[in-house]
C-alpha positions as semicolon CSV with decimal commas, in nm:
position;residue;x (nm);y (nm);z (nm)
1;V;0,000;0,000;0,000
2;V;0,155;0,329;-0,113
3;T;0,019;0,657;0,027
4;R;0,119;1,004;-0,086
5;Q;0,050;1,351;0,050
6;A;-0,303;1,458;-0,047
7;G;-0,509;1,775;-0,038
8;P;-0,715;1,922;0,249
9;S;-0,989;1,659;0,210
10;A;-0,749;1,389;0,330
11;W;-0,739;1,541;0,679
12;T;-1,004;1,493;0,947
13;T;-1,036;1,640;1,297
14;G;-1,006;1,391;1,581
15;R;-0,934;1,374;1,952
16;A;-0,830;1,703;2,120
17;N;-0,890;1,883;1,788
18;M;-0,583;1,726;1,630
19;Q;-0,586;1,674;1,254
20;Y;-0,540;1,319;1,120
21;R;-0,444;1,170;0,783
22;D;-0,480;0,793;0,734
23;L;-0,159;0,642;0,593
24;I;-0,297;0,289;0,538
25;P;-0,647;0,320;0,390
26;N;-0,718;-0,056;0,404
27;R;-0,544;-0,085;0,745
28;M;-0,406;-0,426;0,646
29;N;-0,741;-0,594;0,719
30;G;-0,758;-0,444;1,067
31;Y;-0,405;-0,539;1,170
32;L;-0,228;-0,201;1,151
33;I;-0,311;0,168;1,152
34;A;-0,070;0,451;1,072
35;S;-0,170;0,815;1,106
36;H;-0,005;1,142;1,013
37;I;-0,118;1,379;1,292
38;R;-0,069;1,755;1,301
39;I;-0,145;2,062;1,510
40;P;-0,109;2,372;1,290
41;A;-0,146;2,630;1,569
42;G;0,054;2,548;1,881
43;G;-0,007;2,618;2,248
44;P;-0,187;2,423;2,522
45;V;-0,358;2,105;2,396
46;A;-0,708;2,023;2,523
47;D;-0,612;1,665;2,603
48;D;-0,713;1,445;2,898
49;V;-0,523;1,173;3,080
50;H;-0,605;0,864;2,873
51;F;-0,480;0,520;2,765
52;H;-0,513;0,288;2,469
53;D;-0,589;-0,085;2,459
54;V;-0,326;-0,172;2,199
55;R;-0,075;-0,443;2,124
56;F;0,182;-0,195;1,991
57;Q;0,198;0,186;1,958
58;L;0,481;0,412;1,843
59;I;0,492;0,790;1,804
60;Y;0,759;0,950;1,583
61;C;0,795;1,330;1,587
62;Y;0,837;1,446;1,228
63;R;0,825;1,823;1,273
64;G;0,802;2,065;1,566
65;W;0,776;1,955;1,929
66;A;0,523;1,844;2,190
67;R;0,534;1,842;2,570
68;L;0,416;1,505;2,699
69;V;0,374;1,332;3,034
70;Y;0,348;0,958;3,106
71;E;0,247;0,745;3,401
72;D;0,538;0,669;3,636
73;Q;0,793;0,817;3,392
74;G;0,881;1,135;3,580
75;E;0,817;1,497;3,491
76;P;0,679;1,617;3,154
77;F;0,935;1,629;2,874
78;I;0,970;1,772;2,524
79;L;0,941;1,532;2,231
80;K;1,144;1,697;1,952
81;S;1,175;1,642;1,579
82;G;1,347;1,307;1,520
83;D;1,251;1,171;1,863
84;C;1,013;0,880;1,915
85;V;0,833;0,713;2,204
86;L;0,710;0,359;2,255
87;Q;0,375;0,377;2,434
88;P;0,318;0,038;2,598
89;P;-0,038;-0,095;2,631
90;R;-0,261;0,101;2,870
91;I;0,004;0,344;2,995
92;R;-0,168;0,666;3,104
93;H;-0,043;0,975;2,923
94;R;-0,134;1,322;2,809
95;V;-0,028;1,582;2,551
96;L;0,016;1,913;2,734
97;E;0,120;2,159;2,463
98;S;0,283;2,177;2,123
99;S;0,471;2,403;1,887
100;D;0,315;2,555;1,579
101;G;0,324;2,305;1,295
102;L;0,363;1,993;1,506
103;E;0,355;1,675;1,295
104;V;0,388;1,320;1,426
105;I;0,355;0,973;1,278
106;E;0,161;0,725;1,492
107;I;0,169;0,350;1,423
108;A;-0,055;0,116;1,622
109;C;-0,172;-0,244;1,620
110;P;-0,453;-0,344;1,594
111;S;-0,609;-0,071;1,381
112;S;-0,929;-0,062;1,589
113;H;-0,860;-0,015;1,960
114;L;-1,031;0,142;2,257
115;T;-0,916;0,479;2,394
116;T;-1,029;0,548;2,752
117;I;-1,012;0,871;2,955
118;D;-0,888;0,823;3,312
119;Y;-1,063;1,085;3,526
120;Q;-0,902;0,957;3,849
121;L;-0,529;0,977;3,775
122;T;-0,332;1,302;3,779
123;L;-0,005;1,325;3,585
124;P;0,278;1,335;3,660
125;T;0,260;1,066;3,927
126;N;0,487;1,079;4,232
127;A;0,672;0,763;4,127
128;S;0,948;0,737;3,868
129;R;0,964;0,376;3,750
130;P;1,151;0,362;3,418
131;N;1,167;-0,018;3,424
132;R;0,798;-0,071;3,494
133;E;0,637;-0,309;3,247
134;F;0,292;-0,265;3,093
135;S;0,176;-0,596;2,944
136;G;0,538;-0,699;2,904
137;Q;0,656;-0,373;2,745
138;R;0,846;-0,073;2,881
139;F;0,800;0,293;2,803
140;H;1,089;0,409;2,584
141;W;1,191;0,758;2,468
142;H;1,450;0,774;2,190
143;Q;1,613;1,115;2,166
144;H;1,741;1,213;1,823
145;Q;2,040;1,393;1,972
146;H;2,171;1,060;2,105
147;T;2,124;0,869;1,778
148;K;2,409;0,631;1,693
149;W;2,465;0,530;1,331
150;Q;2,625;0,212;1,204
151;L;2,673;0,042;0,869
152;D;2,421;-0,230;0,786
153;D;2,621;-0,513;0,627
154;A;2,317;-0,654;0,446
155;T;2,234;-0,332;0,256
156;N;2,544;-0,110;0,293
157;W;2,310;0,164;0,416
158;S;2,354;0,357;0,741
159;I;2,111;0,247;1,011
160;A;2,009;0,388;1,350
161;R;1,823;0,160;1,591
162;L;1,564;0,336;1,808
163;G;1,548;0,088;2,097
164;I;1,198;-0,038;2,020
165;S;1,293;-0,404;1,987
166;E;1,428;-0,417;2,341
167;A;1,134;-0,222;2,488
168;T;0,876;-0,454;2,326
169;R;1,064;-0,782;2,384
170;Q;1,112;-0,822;2,008
171;L;0,744;-0,771;1,924
172;A;0,840;-0,483;1,693
173;D;1,140;-0,283;1,577
174;A;1,201;0,069;1,450
175;T;1,503;0,208;1,266
176;I;1,606;0,508;1,060
177;L;1,776;0,424;0,730
178;R;2,003;0,649;0,524
179;A;2,050;0,557;0,161
180;N;2,376;0,449;0,002
181;G;2,284;0,334;-0,346
182;D;2,008;0,086;-0,427
183;M;1,861;-0,167;-0,182
184;Q;1,706;-0,509;-0,231
185;C;1,564;-0,726;0,047
186;I;1,298;-0,973;0,155
187;D;1,161;-0,912;0,504
188;D;0,981;-1,177;0,709
189;S;0,792;-0,905;0,901
190;L;0,516;-0,662;0,810
191;T;0,697;-0,333;0,746
192;F;0,591;0,031;0,734
193;W;0,819;0,277;0,551
194;F;0,782;0,655;0,592
195;V;1,003;0,888;0,386
196;I;1,147;1,157;0,612
197;T;1,359;1,333;0,348
198;G;1,460;1,271;-0,011
199;S;1,301;1,041;-0,268
200;C;1,331;0,696;-0,425
201;Q;1,157;0,447;-0,649
202;I;1,004;0,148;-0,472
203;R;0,904;-0,183;-0,624
204;V;0,735;-0,468;-0,436
205;G;0,709;-0,813;-0,589
206;S;0,584;-0,798;-0,947
207;Q;0,395;-0,471;-0,902
208;P;0,488;-0,165;-1,110
209;P;0,739;0,070;-0,943
210;S;0,615;0,376;-0,752
211;R;0,792;0,703;-0,677
212;L;0,813;0,805;-0,310
213;A;0,906;1,147;-0,173
214;A;0,901;1,310;0,171
215;T;0,582;1,233;0,373
216;N;0,499;0,942;0,139
217;C;0,485;0,594;0,284
218;A;0,458;0,228;0,190
219;T;0,329;-0,072;0,385
220;I;0,477;-0,405;0,278
221;P;0,333;-0,751;0,362
222;R;0,563;-1,024;0,489
223;N;0,803;-1,212;0,261
224;Q;0,769;-0,980;-0,038
225;P;1,074;-0,898;-0,255
226;L;1,142;-0,526;-0,219
227;S;1,375;-0,298;-0,411
228;L;1,453;0,071;-0,363
229;Q;1,621;0,239;-0,660
230;Q;1,704;0,588;-0,787
231;C;1,759;0,692;-0,427
232;S;1,848;1,055;-0,368
233;E;2,157;1,127;-0,159
234;D;1,944;1,278;0,119
235;L;1,701;0,985;0,138
236;E;1,613;0,904;0,501
237;I;1,339;0,656;0,592
238;L;1,163;0,554;0,912
239;R;1,111;0,177;0,901
240;V;0,883;0,004;1,153
241;R;0,867;-0,376;1,157
242;L;0,607;-0,597;1,330
243;F;0,702;-0,960;1,383
């Protein structure tokens, strides 16, 4: 499934007056949802303490910043461009404020899940429990400023691991990839690709090739031959894998 940036009609208004764009229209038969979420005018966000009944949920900050607070994870903090958080199942959290032009990418499994407001809990909580587990997963905040790059022997591309595999006990993984020529691979996981910068041509299986540019994305089923060609030098991709 390839999704490109669309006009104003592609955006809808959702929770706390945030604007949403669906990045997987068929939602992989209910298995996965990916949303491009934005807040054009920053300031305090009319959000409540809430939680989600999910199997997996990741937030990647694409542009701007947001001030967030999570249950038992200390004081509120600023999620900046290039940062991401792993929100384990049912962790209470709240968006407090944002910059102008905030944009985040949210990936969650399953696509249909319950969101519940918690009227009893006040955040932040008194406890700081960074190793607390929620349904076997830990809260994780990857800060872009601490990103470490290494060479991926399989593709010869540069890769940055975001710590999601460890936080989810290998349920999922998230990496940033920087292009170095063409790439060919077959992945045994369901993968979601979001183009952060640059452009490339993507081809999956026997389907015709498609051109991808910044804010475009592709969702690839398991065990499908994939090739990325005509990659620009500034191509950078967020790749999320579900096993």
